[in-house]
Amino acid sequence: MATAGQLARAAADLRAIFATGKTRSFEWRESQLKALQEMIACREKEILEALRSDLNKPEYEAYLHEIVAVSSSCNFALKNLRQWMTPEKVKTSMASFPSSATIVPEPLGVVLIISTWNYPFLLLLDPLIGAIAAGNAVVLKPSEVAPATSFVLSTLLREYMDTSAVKVIEGATPQVTALLELKWDKIFFTGSSKVGRVVMAAAAKHLTPVVLELGGKSPVVVDSDIDLEVTARRIISGKWGCNAGQTCISPDYILTTKACASQLVEALSSQLEKFFGEEPLRSNDLASIINSNHFERLAKLLDDDKIAGKVVYGGQLDGANLRIAPTVILDAPQDSLIMNEEIFGPLLPIVTVKLNDHLLYICDAPYIVTICSVDSKVNKLEDCISLINAREKPLAAYLFTNNERFKEEFVRGVAAGGMAINETALQFAEHALPFGGVGESGMGSYHGKYSFDAFSHKKPVLQRGFKGDSAARYPPYTPEKLKFLKALMSRNMFRILRAMLGL
Ligand code: NAD
């Protein structure tokens, strides 16, 4: 593993390369994105093998969520690169009249990307695409918790990319600590809120801006009178079909009415059995838990007395093979362990709610959660908004409903990094949408053009000629000049002047 001295030298080398202007040209950016495409196309097998070894991800999932996702981001960046790099012309006002102005996207310099293990390929390379497209030199730190993918990535990136400007540093906390001592022009971090705080504190010493892609408890609100079979399938897809729930935007808990909960459990159970069979621990279509630490953490959540007797589906564990069956817990109390930390695994609690006059109760909880408006009688589930907002802002929030008013209220009322209505997790795949958290779930965003923006400075450039240099702006500030200024402001002379000059 690299020492602090070696890391400092690597960062200095990158700074020297960036200073030469090498990474700024369209040609360099394009060549690096194409090299990444070539790497993926030619070495797909090795990448998939590493993902299988680290996470036992089903090949379908690994291919779709890692290979296809990165290729698609890369293609999108290549298709739009020229346009993203083009300075944007903007209209000017009286303040600078006569003038022209542009916003010039400028690379930030040398950036650090620190990533996590759950999508170890995607979550390292997706930000890299933005960093390269924006013309930066980059240090990448893959997660040591997915060692096979970390090794393959460092080997392949060294082989395919321009190593004078893109460097991979493998390692764990000591290496990250040493990297965080150095000055960067941006730090892009994906991981836990706990380490996010460490990253932000270190960045503050150098006034380095950060993007923090963190996690949280993403709720799913399920309304009554909807197609529960489709709802169940889409919840399963975003939960157990995404790395066995080890996904930052996986449904973390469900909020629904007592009446709807039993039907939902039935729908989930029947679909889960269809997808993963009667012995889900043996299913080839369900990823394993990443390691024994996470397995023990999840087993502890399940072992909590507060949810004893509440497992309505699944609950089987296989410690030797690090496997946990899809598990549904009905009526998880608010003070249970599972409702008080991000689950990040294949357990899904359902919280049921009911309305009692104007007070919203969580079923089976001895205390009042929040006071609702009188309006809440119209639709009980609207009160879930207050329940969600009483927690830290999640990375994602989901709603299944046919009720248009409820959709509007949910979008307007719930504070979350992102949302999907009648879907889960699919918002991540859309290039047109920014992806990122808010509050405890993070700051900043990326994907598509937002990735380019995340690694660019928008430099405003104002230009004027030497004509039209009015004496009115310069001292001495005579009463006549003040009078002229006031007349200009009151009669909207600027518009008249522009019209006269045909501007
Ligand atoms: P983590 O914070 O433990 O690790 C992330 C990175 O930080 C790793 O590269 C690791 O080497 C480094 N690190 C760990 N401890 C450190 C320390 N003490 N000092 C300095 N660096 C340290 O997170 P994790 O377990 O890898 O990931 C799980 C979390 O990431 C979950 O909360 C999940 O929701 C979140 N996540 C978010 C996104 C997103 O896009 N928003 C995506 C995936 C995961």
PDB file of C-alpha atoms in Angstrom, residues 87-334:
ATOM      1  CA  PRO A  87     -19.215  28.403 -23.372  1.00  0.00           C
ATOM      2  CA  GLU A  88     -22.809  29.462 -22.840  1.00  0.00           C
ATOM      3  CA  LYS A  89     -23.746  32.936 -24.127  1.00  0.00           C
ATOM      4  CA  VAL A  90     -25.999  34.892 -21.784  1.00  0.00           C
ATOM      5  CA  LYS A  91     -27.930  38.149 -22.155  1.00  0.00           C
ATOM      6  CA  THR A  92     -26.516  41.141 -20.322  1.00  0.00           C
ATOM      7  CA  SER A  93     -28.364  43.976 -18.540  1.00  0.00           C
ATOM      8  CA  MET A  94     -27.994  47.715 -18.051  1.00  0.00           C
ATOM      9  CA  ALA A  95     -25.397  47.099 -15.340  1.00  0.00           C
ATOM     10  CA  SER A  96     -22.738  46.360 -17.990  1.00  0.00           C
ATOM     11  CA  PHE A  97     -24.275  47.920 -21.117  1.00  0.00           C
ATOM     12  CA  PRO A  98     -22.993  47.648 -23.825  1.00  0.00           C
ATOM     13  CA  SER A  99     -21.366  44.241 -23.302  1.00  0.00           C
ATOM     14  CA  SER A 100     -21.499  40.542 -24.075  1.00  0.00           C
ATOM     15  CA  ALA A 101     -21.139  37.707 -21.597  1.00  0.00           C
ATOM     16  CA  THR A 102     -20.447  33.987 -21.538  1.00  0.00           C
ATOM     17  CA  ILE A 103     -20.225  31.289 -18.890  1.00  0.00           C
ATOM     18  CA  VAL A 104     -17.102  29.243 -19.481  1.00  0.00           C
ATOM     19  CA  PRO A 105     -16.902  25.774 -17.893  1.00  0.00           C
ATOM     20  CA  GLU A 106     -13.436  25.382 -16.451  1.00  0.00           C
ATOM     21  CA  PRO A 107     -11.865  22.206 -15.017  1.00  0.00           C
ATOM     22  CA  LEU A 108     -11.326  22.434 -11.272  1.00  0.00           C
ATOM     23  CA  GLY A 109      -7.844  20.885 -11.324  1.00  0.00           C
ATOM     24  CA  VAL A 110      -6.878  17.749  -9.416  1.00  0.00           C
ATOM     25  CA  VAL A 111      -9.801  15.910  -7.876  1.00  0.00           C
ATOM     26  CA  LEU A 112     -10.137  12.994  -5.465  1.00  0.00           C
ATOM     27  CA  ILE A 113     -12.860  10.356  -5.832  1.00  0.00           C
ATOM     28  CA  ILE A 114     -13.384   8.027  -2.860  1.00  0.00           C
ATOM     29  CA  SER A 115     -15.839   5.196  -3.339  1.00  0.00           C
ATOM     30  CA  THR A 116     -17.728   2.426  -1.625  1.00  0.00           C
ATOM     31  CA  TRP A 117     -18.170  -1.327  -2.054  1.00  0.00           C
ATOM     32  CA  ASN A 118     -21.808  -2.004  -2.947  1.00  0.00           C
ATOM     33  CA  TYR A 119     -21.489  -1.040  -6.633  1.00  0.00           C
ATOM     34  CA  PRO A 120     -17.703  -0.965  -6.592  1.00  0.00           C
ATOM     35  CA  PHE A 121     -17.330  -0.602 -10.358  1.00  0.00           C
ATOM     36  CA  LEU A 122     -20.158   1.839 -11.063  1.00  0.00           C
ATOM     37  CA  LEU A 123     -19.644   4.151  -8.103  1.00  0.00           C
ATOM     38  CA  LEU A 124     -15.956   4.638  -8.840  1.00  0.00           C
ATOM     39  CA  LEU A 125     -16.220   5.048 -12.616  1.00  0.00           C
ATOM     40  CA  ASP A 126     -19.446   7.047 -12.885  1.00  0.00           C
ATOM     41  CA  PRO A 127     -17.924  10.074 -11.104  1.00  0.00           C
ATOM     42  CA  LEU A 128     -14.670   9.494 -13.041  1.00  0.00           C
ATOM     43  CA  ILE A 129     -16.581  10.030 -16.298  1.00  0.00           C
ATOM     44  CA  GLY A 130     -17.717  13.453 -15.051  1.00  0.00           C
ATOM     45  CA  ALA A 131     -14.233  14.337 -13.819  1.00  0.00           C
ATOM     46  CA  ILE A 132     -12.571  13.442 -17.135  1.00  0.00           C
ATOM     47  CA  ALA A 133     -15.301  15.049 -19.235  1.00  0.00           C
ATOM     48  CA  ALA A 134     -14.745  18.247 -17.276  1.00  0.00           C
ATOM     49  CA  GLY A 135     -10.977  18.091 -17.955  1.00  0.00           C
ATOM     50  CA  ASN A 136      -9.549  17.273 -14.536  1.00  0.00           C
ATOM     51  CA  ALA A 137      -6.673  15.129 -13.334  1.00  0.00           C
ATOM     52  CA  VAL A 138      -7.995  12.454 -10.983  1.00  0.00           C
ATOM     53  CA  VAL A 139      -7.096  10.228  -8.057  1.00  0.00           C
ATOM     54  CA  LEU A 140      -9.448   7.286  -7.535  1.00  0.00           C
ATOM     55  CA  LYS A 141      -9.729   5.393  -4.253  1.00  0.00           C
ATOM     56  CA  PRO A 142     -11.821   2.210  -4.649  1.00  0.00           C
ATOM     57  CA  SER A 143     -13.247   0.449  -1.593  1.00  0.00           C
ATOM     58  CA  GLU A 144     -11.052  -2.086   0.173  1.00  0.00           C
ATOM     59  CA  VAL A 145     -14.246  -3.886   1.241  1.00  0.00           C
ATOM     60  CA  ALA A 146     -14.624  -5.169  -2.358  1.00  0.00           C
ATOM     61  CA  PRO A 147     -10.956  -6.217  -2.811  1.00  0.00           C
ATOM     62  CA  ALA A 148     -11.297  -8.201  -6.051  1.00  0.00           C
ATOM     63  CA  THR A 149     -13.007  -5.300  -7.839  1.00  0.00           C
ATOM     64  CA  SER A 150     -10.554  -2.816  -6.327  1.00  0.00           C
ATOM     65  CA  PHE A 151      -7.664  -4.879  -7.708  1.00  0.00           C
ATOM     66  CA  VAL A 152      -9.208  -5.356 -11.164  1.00  0.00           C
ATOM     67  CA  LEU A 153     -10.042  -1.670 -11.399  1.00  0.00           C
ATOM     68  CA  SER A 154      -6.563  -0.542 -10.452  1.00  0.00           C
ATOM     69  CA  THR A 155      -4.981  -3.019 -12.888  1.00  0.00           C
ATOM     70  CA  LEU A 156      -7.272  -2.221 -15.819  1.00  0.00           C
ATOM     71  CA  LEU A 157      -7.320   1.539 -15.354  1.00  0.00           C
ATOM     72  CA  ARG A 158      -3.500   1.535 -15.323  1.00  0.00           C
ATOM     73  CA  GLU A 159      -3.540  -0.407 -18.568  1.00  0.00           C
ATOM     74  CA  TYR A 160      -6.160   1.636 -20.429  1.00  0.00           C
ATOM     75  CA  MET A 161      -6.095   5.177 -19.088  1.00  0.00           C
ATOM     76  CA  ASP A 162      -3.492   7.929 -19.254  1.00  0.00           C
ATOM     77  CA  THR A 163      -1.748   7.217 -15.947  1.00  0.00           C
ATOM     78  CA  SER A 164      -0.069  10.604 -15.958  1.00  0.00           C
ATOM     79  CA  ALA A 165      -3.490  12.133 -15.229  1.00  0.00           C
ATOM     80  CA  VAL A 166      -5.615   9.311 -13.795  1.00  0.00           C
ATOM     81  CA  LYS A 167      -4.216   7.416 -10.819  1.00  0.00           C
ATOM     82  CA  VAL A 168      -5.754   4.647  -8.723  1.00  0.00           C
ATOM     83  CA  ILE A 169      -4.761   4.411  -5.077  1.00  0.00           C
ATOM     84  CA  GLU A 170      -5.847   1.195  -3.387  1.00  0.00           C
ATOM     85  CA  GLY A 171      -6.131   1.062   0.376  1.00  0.00           C
ATOM     86  CA  ALA A 172      -8.247   1.651   3.446  1.00  0.00           C
ATOM     87  CA  THR A 173      -8.546   4.223   6.255  1.00  0.00           C
ATOM     88  CA  PRO A 174      -4.780   4.980   6.535  1.00  0.00           C
ATOM     89  CA  GLN A 175      -4.550   5.748   2.804  1.00  0.00           C
ATOM     90  CA  VAL A 176      -7.744   7.836   2.836  1.00  0.00           C
ATOM     91  CA  THR A 177      -6.491   9.687   5.913  1.00  0.00           C
ATOM     92  CA  ALA A 178      -3.213  10.482   4.149  1.00  0.00           C
ATOM     93  CA  LEU A 179      -5.044  11.512   0.960  1.00  0.00           C
ATOM     94  CA  LEU A 180      -7.324  13.795   2.964  1.00  0.00           C
ATOM     95  CA  GLU A 181      -4.313  15.648   4.369  1.00  0.00           C
ATOM     96  CA  LEU A 182      -3.501  16.846   0.849  1.00  0.00           C
ATOM     97  CA  LYS A 183      -5.045  19.748  -1.002  1.00  0.00           C
ATOM     98  CA  TRP A 184      -7.571  18.807  -3.702  1.00  0.00           C
ATOM     99  CA  ASP A 185      -9.711  20.939  -5.959  1.00  0.00           C
ATOM    100  CA  LYS A 186     -12.747  18.783  -5.253  1.00  0.00           C
ATOM    101  CA  ILE A 187     -13.462  15.666  -3.224  1.00  0.00           C
ATOM    102  CA  PHE A 188     -16.232  13.383  -4.432  1.00  0.00           C
ATOM    103  CA  PHE A 189     -17.101  10.907  -1.696  1.00  0.00           C
ATOM    104  CA  THR A 190     -19.568   8.001  -1.767  1.00  0.00           C
ATOM    105  CA  GLY A 191     -20.104   6.199   1.527  1.00  0.00           C
ATOM    106  CA  SER A 192     -21.511   6.557   5.010  1.00  0.00           C
ATOM    107  CA  SER A 193     -22.600   9.783   6.688  1.00  0.00           C
ATOM    108  CA  LYS A 194     -20.064   9.030   9.444  1.00  0.00           C
ATOM    109  CA  VAL A 195     -17.075   9.031   7.087  1.00  0.00           C
ATOM    110  CA  GLY A 196     -18.695  11.826   5.060  1.00  0.00           C
ATOM    111  CA  ARG A 197     -18.249  14.026   8.111  1.00  0.00           C
ATOM    112  CA  VAL A 198     -14.545  13.056   8.315  1.00  0.00           C
ATOM    113  CA  VAL A 199     -14.119  13.926   4.627  1.00  0.00           C
ATOM    114  CA  MET A 200     -15.878  17.264   4.967  1.00  0.00           C
ATOM    115  CA  ALA A 201     -13.866  18.260   8.055  1.00  0.00           C
ATOM    116  CA  ALA A 202     -10.601  17.454   6.241  1.00  0.00           C
ATOM    117  CA  ALA A 203     -11.744  19.314   3.117  1.00  0.00           C
ATOM    118  CA  ALA A 204     -12.602  22.392   5.174  1.00  0.00           C
ATOM    119  CA  LYS A 205      -8.926  22.850   6.105  1.00  0.00           C
ATOM    120  CA  HIS A 206      -8.137  23.530   2.438  1.00  0.00           C
ATOM    121  CA  LEU A 207     -11.499  25.128   1.549  1.00  0.00           C
ATOM    122  CA  THR A 208     -12.011  22.219  -0.834  1.00  0.00           C
ATOM    123  CA  PRO A 209     -15.562  21.778  -2.109  1.00  0.00           C
ATOM    124  CA  VAL A 210     -17.127  18.354  -1.633  1.00  0.00           C
ATOM    125  CA  VAL A 211     -19.816  16.205  -3.129  1.00  0.00           C
ATOM    126  CA  LEU A 212     -21.053  13.769  -0.500  1.00  0.00           C
ATOM    127  CA  GLU A 213     -23.099  10.843  -1.796  1.00  0.00           C
ATOM    128  CA  LEU A 214     -24.385   9.292   1.419  1.00  0.00           C
ATOM    129  CA  GLY A 215     -27.260   7.056   2.488  1.00  0.00           C
ATOM    130  CA  GLY A 216     -30.264   7.014   4.776  1.00  0.00           C
ATOM    131  CA  LYS A 217     -33.608   5.380   5.352  1.00  0.00           C
ATOM    132  CA  SER A 218     -35.588   5.631   2.106  1.00  0.00           C
ATOM    133  CA  PRO A 219     -39.337   5.222   2.713  1.00  0.00           C
ATOM    134  CA  VAL A 220     -41.970   3.751   0.437  1.00  0.00           C
ATOM    135  CA  VAL A 221     -45.527   4.925   0.979  1.00  0.00           C
ATOM    136  CA  VAL A 222     -48.146   2.517  -0.343  1.00  0.00           C
ATOM    137  CA  ASP A 223     -51.665   3.821  -0.870  1.00  0.00           C
ATOM    138  CA  SER A 224     -54.748   1.634  -1.028  1.00  0.00           C
ATOM    139  CA  ASP A 225     -56.729   0.924  -4.230  1.00  0.00           C
ATOM    140  CA  ILE A 226     -53.662   0.346  -6.414  1.00  0.00           C
ATOM    141  CA  ASP A 227     -52.310  -2.591  -8.393  1.00  0.00           C
ATOM    142  CA  LEU A 228     -50.544  -4.351  -5.528  1.00  0.00           C
ATOM    143  CA  GLU A 229     -49.029  -7.030  -7.730  1.00  0.00           C
ATOM    144  CA  VAL A 230     -47.128  -4.476  -9.831  1.00  0.00           C
ATOM    145  CA  THR A 231     -46.332  -2.508  -6.659  1.00  0.00           C
ATOM    146  CA  ALA A 232     -44.879  -5.608  -4.990  1.00  0.00           C
ATOM    147  CA  ARG A 233     -42.789  -6.437  -8.067  1.00  0.00           C
ATOM    148  CA  ARG A 234     -41.348  -2.922  -8.266  1.00  0.00           C
ATOM    149  CA  ILE A 235     -40.559  -2.843  -4.546  1.00  0.00           C
ATOM    150  CA  ILE A 236     -38.839  -6.220  -4.854  1.00  0.00           C
ATOM    151  CA  SER A 237     -36.861  -5.027  -7.866  1.00  0.00           C
ATOM    152  CA  GLY A 238     -35.495  -1.964  -5.992  1.00  0.00           C
ATOM    153  CA  LYS A 239     -34.842  -3.933  -2.807  1.00  0.00           C
ATOM    154  CA  TRP A 240     -33.864  -7.572  -3.324  1.00  0.00           C
ATOM    155  CA  GLY A 241     -33.159  -7.137  -7.042  1.00  0.00           C
ATOM    156  CA  CYS A 242     -30.568  -4.482  -6.238  1.00  0.00           C
ATOM    157  CA  ASN A 243     -27.695  -6.285  -4.586  1.00  0.00           C
ATOM    158  CA  ALA A 244     -29.961  -7.862  -1.931  1.00  0.00           C
ATOM    159  CA  GLY A 245     -30.912  -4.440  -0.623  1.00  0.00           C
ATOM    160  CA  GLN A 246     -27.281  -3.333  -0.177  1.00  0.00           C
ATOM    161  CA  THR A 247     -28.111  -0.251  -2.208  1.00  0.00           C
ATOM    162  CA  CYS A 248     -28.248   3.358  -1.038  1.00  0.00           C
ATOM    163  CA  ILE A 249     -31.633   3.990  -2.699  1.00  0.00           C
ATOM    164  CA  SER A 250     -33.261   0.654  -1.896  1.00  0.00           C
ATOM    165  CA  PRO A 251     -36.608   0.838  -0.089  1.00  0.00           C
ATOM    166  CA  ASP A 252     -35.705   0.883   3.604  1.00  0.00           C
ATOM    167  CA  TYR A 253     -39.177   0.725   5.114  1.00  0.00           C
ATOM    168  CA  ILE A 254     -42.798   0.782   3.973  1.00  0.00           C
ATOM    169  CA  LEU A 255     -45.529   3.008   5.331  1.00  0.00           C
ATOM    170  CA  THR A 256     -49.062   1.896   4.674  1.00  0.00           C
ATOM    171  CA  THR A 257     -52.406   1.504   6.365  1.00  0.00           C
ATOM    172  CA  LYS A 258     -53.182  -1.478   8.530  1.00  0.00           C
ATOM    173  CA  ALA A 259     -55.828  -2.603   6.034  1.00  0.00           C
ATOM    174  CA  CYS A 260     -53.478  -2.401   3.048  1.00  0.00           C
ATOM    175  CA  ALA A 261     -50.522  -3.996   4.861  1.00  0.00           C
ATOM    176  CA  SER A 262     -51.925  -7.523   4.940  1.00  0.00           C
ATOM    177  CA  GLN A 263     -52.688  -7.449   1.193  1.00  0.00           C
ATOM    178  CA  LEU A 264     -49.246  -6.022   0.476  1.00  0.00           C
ATOM    179  CA  VAL A 265     -47.580  -8.762   2.528  1.00  0.00           C
ATOM    180  CA  GLU A 266     -49.540 -11.307   0.522  1.00  0.00           C
ATOM    181  CA  ALA A 267     -48.494  -9.726  -2.789  1.00  0.00           C
ATOM    182  CA  LEU A 268     -44.845  -9.423  -1.706  1.00  0.00           C
ATOM    183  CA  SER A 269     -44.783 -13.029  -0.467  1.00  0.00           C
ATOM    184  CA  SER A 270     -46.243 -14.470  -3.646  1.00  0.00           C
ATOM    185  CA  GLN A 271     -43.956 -12.447  -5.933  1.00  0.00           C
ATOM    186  CA  LEU A 272     -40.876 -13.156  -3.792  1.00  0.00           C
ATOM    187  CA  GLU A 273     -41.559 -16.859  -4.020  1.00  0.00           C
ATOM    188  CA  LYS A 274     -41.959 -16.600  -7.783  1.00  0.00           C
ATOM    189  CA  PHE A 275     -38.637 -14.758  -8.131  1.00  0.00           C
ATOM    190  CA  PHE A 276     -36.427 -16.540  -5.601  1.00  0.00           C
ATOM    191  CA  GLY A 277     -38.195 -19.893  -5.093  1.00  0.00           C
ATOM    192  CA  GLU A 278     -39.133 -21.737  -1.937  1.00  0.00           C
ATOM    193  CA  GLU A 279     -35.528 -21.849  -0.788  1.00  0.00           C
ATOM    194  CA  PRO A 280     -34.293 -18.293  -1.389  1.00  0.00           C
ATOM    195  CA  LEU A 281     -30.983 -18.977   0.383  1.00  0.00           C
ATOM    196  CA  ARG A 282     -30.118 -21.226  -2.559  1.00  0.00           C
ATOM    197  CA  SER A 283     -31.297 -18.790  -5.224  1.00  0.00           C
ATOM    198  CA  ASN A 284     -28.719 -17.764  -7.816  1.00  0.00           C
ATOM    199  CA  ASP A 285     -30.651 -14.567  -8.344  1.00  0.00           C
ATOM    200  CA  LEU A 286     -29.995 -13.067  -4.918  1.00  0.00           C
ATOM    201  CA  ALA A 287     -26.686 -11.408  -4.028  1.00  0.00           C
ATOM    202  CA  SER A 288     -24.820 -12.362  -0.856  1.00  0.00           C
ATOM    203  CA  ILE A 289     -24.022 -10.074   2.049  1.00  0.00           C
ATOM    204  CA  ILE A 290     -20.644  -8.436   1.472  1.00  0.00           C
ATOM    205  CA  ASN A 291     -18.854  -9.759   4.580  1.00  0.00           C
ATOM    206  CA  SER A 292     -19.323 -11.233   8.049  1.00  0.00           C
ATOM    207  CA  ASN A 293     -19.375  -7.783   9.728  1.00  0.00           C
ATOM    208  CA  HIS A 294     -22.371  -6.740   7.682  1.00  0.00           C
ATOM    209  CA  PHE A 295     -23.944 -10.187   8.062  1.00  0.00           C
ATOM    210  CA  GLU A 296     -23.671  -9.907  11.877  1.00  0.00           C
ATOM    211  CA  ARG A 297     -25.028  -6.355  11.803  1.00  0.00           C
ATOM    212  CA  LEU A 298     -28.108  -7.498   9.838  1.00  0.00           C
ATOM    213  CA  ALA A 299     -28.573 -10.614  12.004  1.00  0.00           C
ATOM    214  CA  LYS A 300     -28.612  -8.329  15.068  1.00  0.00           C
ATOM    215  CA  LEU A 301     -31.357  -6.176  13.536  1.00  0.00           C
ATOM    216  CA  LEU A 302     -33.410  -9.322  13.031  1.00  0.00           C
ATOM    217  CA  ASP A 303     -32.669 -10.648  16.501  1.00  0.00           C
ATOM    218  CA  ASP A 304     -34.141  -7.581  18.222  1.00  0.00           C
ATOM    219  CA  ASP A 305     -36.816  -8.500  20.837  1.00  0.00           C
ATOM    220  CA  LYS A 306     -38.874  -5.549  19.632  1.00  0.00           C
ATOM    221  CA  ILE A 307     -39.640  -7.353  16.350  1.00  0.00           C
ATOM    222  CA  ALA A 308     -39.982 -10.845  17.809  1.00  0.00           C
ATOM    223  CA  GLY A 309     -42.874 -12.679  16.132  1.00  0.00           C
ATOM    224  CA  LYS A 310     -43.263  -9.964  13.502  1.00  0.00           C
ATOM    225  CA  VAL A 311     -41.407 -11.651  10.619  1.00  0.00           C
ATOM    226  CA  VAL A 312     -44.143 -12.470   8.103  1.00  0.00           C
ATOM    227  CA  TYR A 313     -41.909 -13.669   5.258  1.00  0.00           C
ATOM    228  CA  GLY A 314     -38.396 -15.076   5.115  1.00  0.00           C
ATOM    229  CA  GLY A 315     -36.112 -14.679   8.104  1.00  0.00           C
ATOM    230  CA  GLN A 316     -33.698 -17.518   7.170  1.00  0.00           C
ATOM    231  CA  LEU A 317     -29.958 -16.889   7.529  1.00  0.00           C
ATOM    232  CA  ASP A 318     -26.927 -18.800   6.302  1.00  0.00           C
ATOM    233  CA  GLY A 319     -23.834 -17.430   8.033  1.00  0.00           C
ATOM    234  CA  ALA A 320     -21.438 -19.829   6.300  1.00  0.00           C
ATOM    235  CA  ASN A 321     -22.399 -18.489   2.878  1.00  0.00           C
ATOM    236  CA  LEU A 322     -23.240 -14.947   4.016  1.00  0.00           C
ATOM    237  CA  ARG A 323     -26.800 -15.227   2.756  1.00  0.00           C
ATOM    238  CA  ILE A 324     -30.017 -13.783   4.153  1.00  0.00           C
ATOM    239  CA  ALA A 325     -33.414 -14.573   2.647  1.00  0.00           C
ATOM    240  CA  PRO A 326     -35.712 -11.740   1.590  1.00  0.00           C
ATOM    241  CA  THR A 327     -37.419 -10.874   4.866  1.00  0.00           C
ATOM    242  CA  VAL A 328     -40.547  -8.827   5.559  1.00  0.00           C
ATOM    243  CA  ILE A 329     -41.352  -7.593   9.060  1.00  0.00           C
ATOM    244  CA  LEU A 330     -44.869  -6.378   9.775  1.00  0.00           C
ATOM    245  CA  ASP A 331     -45.524  -3.608  12.317  1.00  0.00           C
ATOM    246  CA  ALA A 332     -41.924  -2.838  13.219  1.00  0.00           C
ATOM    247  CA  PRO A 333     -42.128  -0.462  16.199  1.00  0.00           C
ATOM    248  CA  GLN A 334     -40.469   2.932  15.873  1.00  0.00           C
TER     249      GLN A 334
END
